[in-house]
mmCIF file of C-alpha atoms and ligand atoms in Angstrom:
data_model
loop_
_atom_site.group_PDB
_atom_site.id
_atom_site.type_symbol
_atom_site.label_atom_id
_atom_site.label_comp_id
_atom_site.label_asym_id
_atom_site.label_seq_id
_atom_site.Cartn_x
_atom_site.Cartn_y
_atom_site.Cartn_z
ATOM 1 C CA MET W 7 -0.248 -0.172 -0.049
ATOM 2 C CA SER W 8 1.191 3.510 -0.672
ATOM 3 C CA LYS W 9 1.751 6.206 2.054
ATOM 4 C CA SER W 10 -0.572 8.246 1.033
ATOM 5 C CA ALA W 11 -3.315 5.274 0.657
ATOM 6 C CA GLU W 12 -1.452 3.671 4.250
ATOM 7 C CA LEU W 13 -2.309 7.786 5.710
ATOM 8 C CA ALA W 14 -5.518 7.830 4.589
ATOM 9 C CA ALA W 15 -6.767 4.966 6.040
ATOM 10 C CA LEU W 16 -5.199 5.591 9.109
ATOM 11 C CA ILE W 17 -7.333 8.910 9.182
ATOM 12 C CA GLN W 18 -10.841 7.510 7.741
ATOM 13 C CA GLY W 19 -10.394 4.460 11.015
ATOM 14 C CA ARG W 20 -10.267 8.054 13.095
ATOM 15 C CA ALA W 21 -12.887 10.563 11.464
ATOM 16 C CA GLY W 22 -15.332 7.834 9.362
ATOM 17 C CA ASP W 23 -14.955 6.905 5.273
ATOM 18 C CA ALA W 24 -17.169 9.109 3.438
ATOM 19 C CA PRO W 25 -15.842 10.440 0.590
ATOM 20 C CA VAL W 26 -14.311 14.061 1.495
ATOM 21 C CA ARG W 27 -15.227 16.788 -1.085
ATOM 22 C CA ILE W 28 -13.045 19.714 -0.729
ATOM 23 C CA GLY W 29 -9.601 20.381 1.178
ATOM 24 C CA MET W 30 -8.561 23.660 2.457
ATOM 25 C CA VAL W 31 -5.097 24.688 3.229
ATOM 26 C CA LEU W 32 -4.738 27.574 5.938
ATOM 27 C CA GLY W 33 -2.134 30.075 5.652
ATOM 28 C CA SER W 34 -0.262 32.162 8.464
ATOM 29 C CA GLY W 35 -2.954 33.725 11.135
ATOM 30 C CA LEU W 36 -6.154 32.180 9.382
ATOM 31 C CA GLY W 37 -6.100 28.896 11.499
ATOM 32 C CA HIS W 38 -9.777 30.222 12.955
ATOM 33 C CA LEU W 39 -12.088 27.752 9.692
ATOM 34 C CA ALA W 40 -10.536 24.881 11.638
ATOM 35 C CA GLU W 41 -12.326 25.348 14.791
ATOM 36 C CA GLN W 42 -15.107 25.900 12.730
ATOM 37 C CA VAL W 43 -15.352 22.041 11.375
ATOM 38 C CA ASP W 44 -17.463 19.683 13.099
ATOM 39 C CA GLY W 45 -15.661 16.736 12.619
ATOM 40 C CA THR W 46 -12.581 14.947 14.041
ATOM 41 C CA ALA W 47 -9.134 16.632 14.553
ATOM 42 C CA ILE W 48 -5.582 14.569 14.181
ATOM 43 C CA PRO W 49 -2.916 16.868 15.045
ATOM 44 C CA TYR W 50 -0.014 16.722 12.174
ATOM 45 C CA GLU W 51 2.139 14.436 14.493
ATOM 46 C CA ASP W 52 0.209 11.508 14.837
ATOM 47 C CA LEU W 53 0.036 11.278 10.545
ATOM 48 C CA PRO W 54 3.644 9.887 9.575
ATOM 49 C CA GLY W 55 5.659 12.067 6.858
ATOM 50 C CA PHE W 56 3.131 14.920 7.573
ATOM 51 C CA PRO W 57 4.777 18.316 7.924
ATOM 52 C CA HIS W 58 5.925 19.397 11.241
ATOM 53 C CA ALA W 59 4.246 23.195 10.287
ATOM 54 C CA GLY W 60 7.454 24.621 12.298
ATOM 55 C CA VAL W 61 5.898 28.416 11.083
ATOM 56 C CA SER W 62 4.177 30.163 14.045
ATOM 57 C CA GLY W 63 0.660 31.519 13.204
ATOM 58 C CA HIS W 64 -0.137 28.036 11.842
ATOM 59 C CA ASN W 65 -2.094 25.184 13.728
ATOM 60 C CA PRO W 66 -0.887 22.208 12.782
ATOM 61 C CA LYS W 67 -3.933 19.815 12.754
ATOM 62 C CA LEU W 68 -5.905 18.165 10.114
ATOM 63 C CA VAL W 69 -9.745 18.358 10.159
ATOM 64 C CA ILE W 70 -12.144 16.380 8.863
ATOM 65 C CA GLY W 71 -15.771 16.943 9.132
ATOM 66 C CA ASP W 72 -19.170 19.028 8.072
ATOM 67 C CA LEU W 73 -18.776 22.909 7.270
ATOM 68 C CA GLU W 74 -22.157 24.026 5.959
ATOM 69 C CA GLY W 75 -23.113 20.261 4.812
ATOM 70 C CA VAL W 76 -19.893 19.569 3.290
ATOM 71 C CA ARG W 77 -17.340 16.961 3.769
ATOM 72 C CA VAL W 78 -14.148 18.834 3.883
ATOM 73 C CA ALA W 79 -11.000 18.348 5.282
ATOM 74 C CA VAL W 80 -9.393 21.024 6.628
ATOM 75 C CA PHE W 81 -5.313 21.394 6.629
ATOM 76 C CA GLY W 82 -4.580 24.007 9.538
ATOM 77 C CA GLY W 83 -1.205 24.639 8.175
ATOM 78 C CA ARG W 84 1.055 24.108 5.629
ATOM 79 C CA ALA W 85 4.908 23.238 4.651
ATOM 80 C CA HIS W 86 6.918 25.821 3.156
ATOM 81 C CA TYR W 87 9.660 25.417 0.990
ATOM 82 C CA TYR W 88 11.898 27.859 2.847
ATOM 83 C CA GLU W 89 11.392 25.835 5.728
ATOM 84 C CA SER W 90 13.602 22.549 4.379
ATOM 85 C CA GLY W 91 14.525 23.695 1.030
ATOM 86 C CA ARG W 92 12.120 20.919 -0.719
ATOM 87 C CA GLY W 93 9.201 22.286 -2.868
ATOM 88 C CA ASP W 94 7.386 18.977 -2.547
ATOM 89 C CA ALA W 95 6.986 19.054 0.875
ATOM 90 C CA MET W 96 3.406 19.083 0.839
ATOM 91 C CA ARG W 97 2.525 16.670 -2.006
ATOM 92 C CA LEU W 98 2.123 13.603 0.326
ATOM 93 C CA PRO W 99 -0.291 15.720 2.301
ATOM 94 C CA LEU W 100 -2.217 16.671 -0.213
ATOM 95 C CA GLU W 101 -2.256 12.921 -2.494
ATOM 96 C CA VAL W 102 -3.497 12.052 1.006
ATOM 97 C CA LEU W 103 -6.304 14.448 0.603
ATOM 98 C CA LYS W 104 -7.225 12.667 -3.545
ATOM 99 C CA ALA W 105 -7.216 9.242 -1.338
ATOM 100 C CA LEU W 106 -10.046 10.732 0.873
ATOM 101 C CA GLY W 107 -11.889 11.444 -1.934
ATOM 102 C CA ALA W 108 -11.026 15.299 -2.276
ATOM 103 C CA GLU W 109 -11.634 16.813 -6.068
ATOM 104 C CA GLN W 110 -11.247 20.111 -4.917
ATOM 105 C CA LEU W 111 -8.947 22.441 -3.203
ATOM 106 C CA ILE W 112 -8.920 25.546 -1.653
ATOM 107 C CA LEU W 113 -5.526 27.204 -1.008
ATOM 108 C CA THR W 114 -5.153 30.325 1.511
ATOM 109 C CA ASN W 115 -2.524 32.467 2.698
ATOM 110 C CA ALA W 116 -0.918 35.852 3.533
ATOM 111 C CA ALA W 117 0.096 38.080 0.925
ATOM 112 C CA GLY W 118 1.853 41.595 0.494
ATOM 113 C CA SER W 119 0.047 43.313 -2.079
ATOM 114 C CA PHE W 120 1.305 45.959 -4.594
ATOM 115 C CA ARG W 121 -1.945 47.503 -5.469
ATOM 116 C CA PRO W 122 -3.763 50.352 -4.105
ATOM 117 C CA ASP W 123 -7.187 49.124 -4.750
ATOM 118 C CA ILE W 124 -6.209 45.689 -2.623
ATOM 119 C CA PRO W 125 -5.262 47.725 0.290
ATOM 120 C CA PRO W 126 -4.172 45.141 3.975
ATOM 121 C CA GLY W 127 -7.682 44.150 5.552
ATOM 122 C CA ASP W 128 -8.785 42.969 1.911
ATOM 123 C CA LEU W 129 -8.445 39.538 0.376
ATOM 124 C CA MET W 130 -7.384 38.587 -3.545
ATOM 125 C CA LEU W 131 -8.745 35.754 -5.337
ATOM 126 C CA LEU W 132 -5.717 34.289 -7.555
ATOM 127 C CA SER W 133 -6.390 34.712 -11.073
ATOM 128 C CA ASP W 134 -2.908 32.894 -12.094
ATOM 129 C CA HIS W 135 0.603 32.975 -10.268
ATOM 130 C CA ILE W 136 4.249 33.940 -11.199
ATOM 131 C CA ASN W 137 6.679 31.117 -9.907
ATOM 132 C CA PHE W 138 9.309 33.639 -9.126
ATOM 133 C CA SER W 139 11.230 31.175 -7.142
ATOM 134 C CA GLY W 140 11.349 29.036 -10.128
ATOM 135 C CA ARG W 141 12.002 25.492 -7.661
ATOM 136 C CA ASN W 142 8.862 23.463 -8.965
ATOM 137 C CA PRO W 143 7.473 20.535 -6.703
ATOM 138 C CA LEU W 144 7.560 17.727 -9.701
ATOM 139 C CA ILE W 145 11.638 17.840 -10.060
ATOM 140 C CA GLY W 146 12.841 14.473 -9.975
ATOM 141 C CA GLU W 147 9.030 13.019 -10.916
ATOM 142 C CA PRO W 148 9.766 10.251 -13.110
ATOM 143 C CA THR W 149 6.452 10.027 -15.219
ATOM 144 C CA ASP W 150 5.139 11.806 -18.022
ATOM 145 C CA ALA W 151 2.844 13.169 -15.839
ATOM 146 C CA ARG W 152 5.412 16.014 -14.540
ATOM 147 C CA PHE W 153 4.446 18.065 -17.407
ATOM 148 C CA VAL W 154 1.304 19.399 -15.800
ATOM 149 C CA PRO W 155 -0.648 21.873 -17.833
ATOM 150 C CA MET W 156 -0.883 25.341 -15.782
ATOM 151 C CA THR W 157 -3.035 27.539 -18.515
ATOM 152 C CA GLN W 158 -6.079 27.147 -16.601
ATOM 153 C CA ALA W 159 -4.226 26.389 -12.940
ATOM 154 C CA TYR W 160 -6.998 28.244 -10.717
ATOM 155 C CA ASP W 161 -10.460 26.228 -11.844
ATOM 156 C CA PRO W 162 -12.955 28.957 -13.634
ATOM 157 C CA ALA W 163 -15.972 27.297 -12.085
ATOM 158 C CA MET W 164 -14.557 27.656 -8.739
ATOM 159 C CA ARG W 165 -13.398 31.109 -8.695
ATOM 160 C CA ALA W 166 -16.776 32.237 -10.491
ATOM 161 C CA ALA W 167 -18.712 30.504 -7.476
ATOM 162 C CA LEU W 168 -15.785 32.351 -5.107
ATOM 163 C CA THR W 169 -17.065 35.364 -6.867
ATOM 164 C CA GLN W 170 -20.132 35.122 -6.667
ATOM 165 C CA ALA W 171 -19.875 33.948 -2.818
ATOM 166 C CA ALA W 172 -18.285 37.154 -1.880
ATOM 167 C CA GLN W 173 -20.894 39.445 -4.430
ATOM 168 C CA ALA W 174 -23.386 37.568 -2.133
ATOM 169 C CA GLU W 175 -22.097 38.565 1.346
ATOM 170 C CA GLY W 176 -21.329 41.611 0.121
ATOM 171 C CA ILE W 177 -17.592 41.645 0.437
ATOM 172 C CA ASP W 178 -15.074 43.153 -2.442
ATOM 173 C CA LEU W 179 -12.362 40.401 -3.843
ATOM 174 C CA LYS W 180 -10.777 41.129 -6.459
ATOM 175 C CA ASP W 181 -8.884 39.020 -8.829
ATOM 176 C CA GLY W 182 -4.571 39.176 -9.387
ATOM 177 C CA VAL W 183 -1.695 37.710 -10.383
ATOM 178 C CA TYR W 184 0.115 35.930 -7.107
ATOM 179 C CA ALA W 185 3.842 35.908 -7.217
ATOM 180 C CA TRP W 186 6.038 33.351 -5.381
ATOM 181 C CA TYR W 187 9.121 34.583 -4.023
ATOM 182 C CA SER W 188 10.787 31.948 -1.986
ATOM 183 C CA GLY W 189 11.811 33.389 1.540
ATOM 184 C CA PRO W 190 11.839 33.964 4.508
ATOM 185 C CA SER W 191 13.562 36.822 4.444
ATOM 186 C CA PHE W 192 10.976 39.339 2.884
ATOM 187 C CA GLU W 193 11.553 40.816 -0.539
ATOM 188 C CA THR W 194 13.535 44.078 -1.165
ATOM 189 C CA PRO W 195 12.039 46.886 -2.935
ATOM 190 C CA ALA W 196 13.673 46.296 -5.992
ATOM 191 C CA GLU W 197 12.538 42.384 -6.189
ATOM 192 C CA ILE W 198 9.203 44.051 -5.902
ATOM 193 C CA ARG W 199 9.448 46.968 -8.682
ATOM 194 C CA ALA W 200 10.943 44.201 -10.707
ATOM 195 C CA ILE W 201 7.910 41.924 -10.088
ATOM 196 C CA LYS W 202 5.347 44.123 -10.582
ATOM 197 C CA ILE W 203 6.736 45.461 -14.379
ATOM 198 C CA LEU W 204 6.370 41.338 -14.626
ATOM 199 C CA GLY W 205 2.642 41.526 -14.189
ATOM 200 C CA ALA W 206 2.037 40.304 -10.194
ATOM 201 C CA ASP W 207 -0.496 41.765 -7.951
ATOM 202 C CA ALA W 208 0.452 40.046 -4.744
ATOM 203 C CA VAL W 209 3.754 38.137 -3.261
ATOM 204 C CA GLY W 210 3.468 35.296 -1.169
ATOM 205 C CA MET W 211 6.165 32.962 0.148
ATOM 206 C CA SER W 212 3.388 29.536 -0.087
ATOM 207 C CA THR W 213 0.606 27.973 -2.400
ATOM 208 C CA VAL W 214 2.688 28.051 -6.036
ATOM 209 C CA PRO W 215 3.893 24.819 -5.209
ATOM 210 C CA GLU W 216 0.753 23.174 -3.489
ATOM 211 C CA VAL W 217 -1.662 24.455 -6.610
ATOM 212 C CA ILE W 218 1.577 22.851 -8.683
ATOM 213 C CA LEU W 219 0.836 19.654 -7.108
ATOM 214 C CA ALA W 220 -2.456 19.858 -6.588
ATOM 215 C CA ARG W 221 -3.014 19.950 -10.843
ATOM 216 C CA PHE W 222 -0.560 16.971 -10.992
ATOM 217 C CA LEU W 223 -3.030 15.341 -8.715
ATOM 218 C CA GLY W 224 -6.166 16.307 -10.981
ATOM 219 C CA LEU W 225 -7.644 18.158 -8.094
ATOM 220 C CA ARG W 226 -9.195 21.415 -9.609
ATOM 221 C CA VAL W 227 -7.735 24.356 -7.090
ATOM 222 C CA ALA W 228 -8.449 28.051 -6.216
ATOM 223 C CA ALA W 229 -6.323 30.514 -3.546
ATOM 224 C CA ILE W 230 -6.980 33.425 -2.073
ATOM 225 C CA SER W 231 -4.484 35.579 -0.385
ATOM 226 C CA SER W 232 -5.254 37.621 2.749
ATOM 227 C CA ILE W 233 -3.495 40.751 2.183
ATOM 228 C CA THR W 234 -1.861 41.809 5.407
ATOM 229 C CA ASN W 235 0.406 44.676 4.134
ATOM 230 C CA MET W 236 1.518 46.718 1.324
ATOM 231 C CA ALA W 237 4.799 45.042 -0.212
ATOM 232 C CA ALA W 238 8.184 46.060 0.367
ATOM 233 C CA GLY W 239 8.800 49.827 -0.751
ATOM 234 C CA MET W 240 5.532 50.907 -1.214
ATOM 235 C CA SER W 241 4.122 52.157 1.990
ATOM 236 C CA ASP W 242 6.412 53.155 5.699
ATOM 237 C CA GLU W 243 4.251 50.681 7.299
ATOM 238 C CA ASN W 244 6.585 48.067 8.347
ATOM 239 C CA ILE W 245 6.694 44.267 7.464
ATOM 240 C CA SER W 246 7.330 41.242 10.036
ATOM 241 C CA HIS W 247 6.067 37.824 10.701
ATOM 242 C CA GLU W 248 4.709 39.559 13.716
ATOM 243 C CA HIS W 249 2.804 42.301 11.670
ATOM 244 C CA THR W 250 1.455 39.008 8.826
ATOM 245 C CA LYS W 251 -0.355 37.437 12.208
ATOM 246 C CA ALA W 252 -1.938 40.804 13.905
ATOM 247 C CA MET W 253 -3.106 41.719 9.797
ATOM 248 C CA ALA W 254 -3.998 38.224 9.006
ATOM 249 C CA PRO W 255 -7.411 37.924 11.082
ATOM 250 C CA LEU W 256 -9.108 40.967 9.483
ATOM 251 C CA GLY W 257 -9.188 39.032 6.214
ATOM 252 C CA ALA W 258 -9.968 35.891 8.049
ATOM 253 C CA ALA W 259 -13.138 37.191 9.051
ATOM 254 C CA LYS W 260 -14.303 37.977 5.524
ATOM 255 C CA LEU W 261 -12.431 34.501 3.885
ATOM 256 C CA GLU W 262 -14.973 32.579 6.658
ATOM 257 C CA LYS W 263 -18.156 34.024 5.629
ATOM 258 C CA ILE W 264 -16.626 33.606 1.697
ATOM 259 C CA LEU W 265 -16.180 29.964 1.841
ATOM 260 C CA ARG W 266 -19.492 29.198 4.432
ATOM 261 C CA ARG W 267 -21.046 31.013 1.477
ATOM 262 C CA ALA W 268 -19.711 28.997 -1.684
ATOM 263 C CA LEU W 269 -20.356 25.886 0.054
ATOM 264 C CA ARG W 270 -23.672 25.887 0.526
ATOM 265 C CA PRO W 271 -25.213 25.790 -2.695
ATOM 266 C CA GLY W 272 -22.620 22.433 -3.675
ATOM 267 C CA LEU W 273 -19.480 24.647 -4.709
HETATM 268 N N1 HPA V 22 6.165 38.946 1.354
HETATM 269 C C1 HPA V 22 6.262 37.817 1.147
HETATM 270 N N2 HPA V 22 5.173 37.041 2.058
HETATM 271 C C2 HPA V 22 4.803 38.134 2.706
HETATM 272 C C3 HPA V 22 4.231 39.152 2.780
HETATM 273 C C4 HPA V 22 4.786 39.969 1.554
HETATM 274 O O1 HPA V 22 5.169 41.248 1.996
HETATM 275 N N3 HPA V 22 2.766 39.259 3.461
HETATM 276 C C5 HPA V 22 2.265 38.416 3.930
HETATM 277 N N4 HPA V 22 2.962 37.485 3.304
#
């Protein structure tokens, strides 16, 4: 049995074997939603091979259960490339999600914005990304499945459903392009000017490798950034992880409303 099948069996043994429909990965400061799920929480440390989610502001547990009548698997923390130098650090959790029956994945993150019309406290729906790190989680994958098309990586139907849900909740949700810099240091103002010229609207240190892995696994994907700051050089505001954690809850409240609303009609 593969490692992901073994872990899926372990999880089903604890949480029941009804198929999961949607997976969600919660970014820095966005872990509250995991507490809203009516189900079973399993700490990552009980799941061999799961990341030790060593970033403060994350909540390293998997919660499987019901949210708005939909069976979800919520990952309260993620592994970042910058923690280990491994681009595929989230591969096993996403393989497990797939083995649990999920077809869709919603990723969330904290990000810095370049757009004055998407200020801190707002959310941005990813329409596309720029992999500026140059790293790819599929390097070393031996099969032809590694040649994953990325033209519509962010699922149009899921994006439309999330946009509609935001409208119904009266929440402004603009589209934008997310650029992945590896971190863990924040970007320089020159790096921000550069990536802005290249067409990005926001920057962060996660999500892109997960999108690539999810598409590789055949999961449909959507992603939302909670904007915690204007990117380096764009305002006098201080950029720090403390600031990210302090600001993320502003977006988290809106994010929760949008996700709940999107789940209701069956995303
Ligand atoms: N840069 C990278 N990652 C981030 C930022 C940022 O400005 N804000 C929150 N996460």
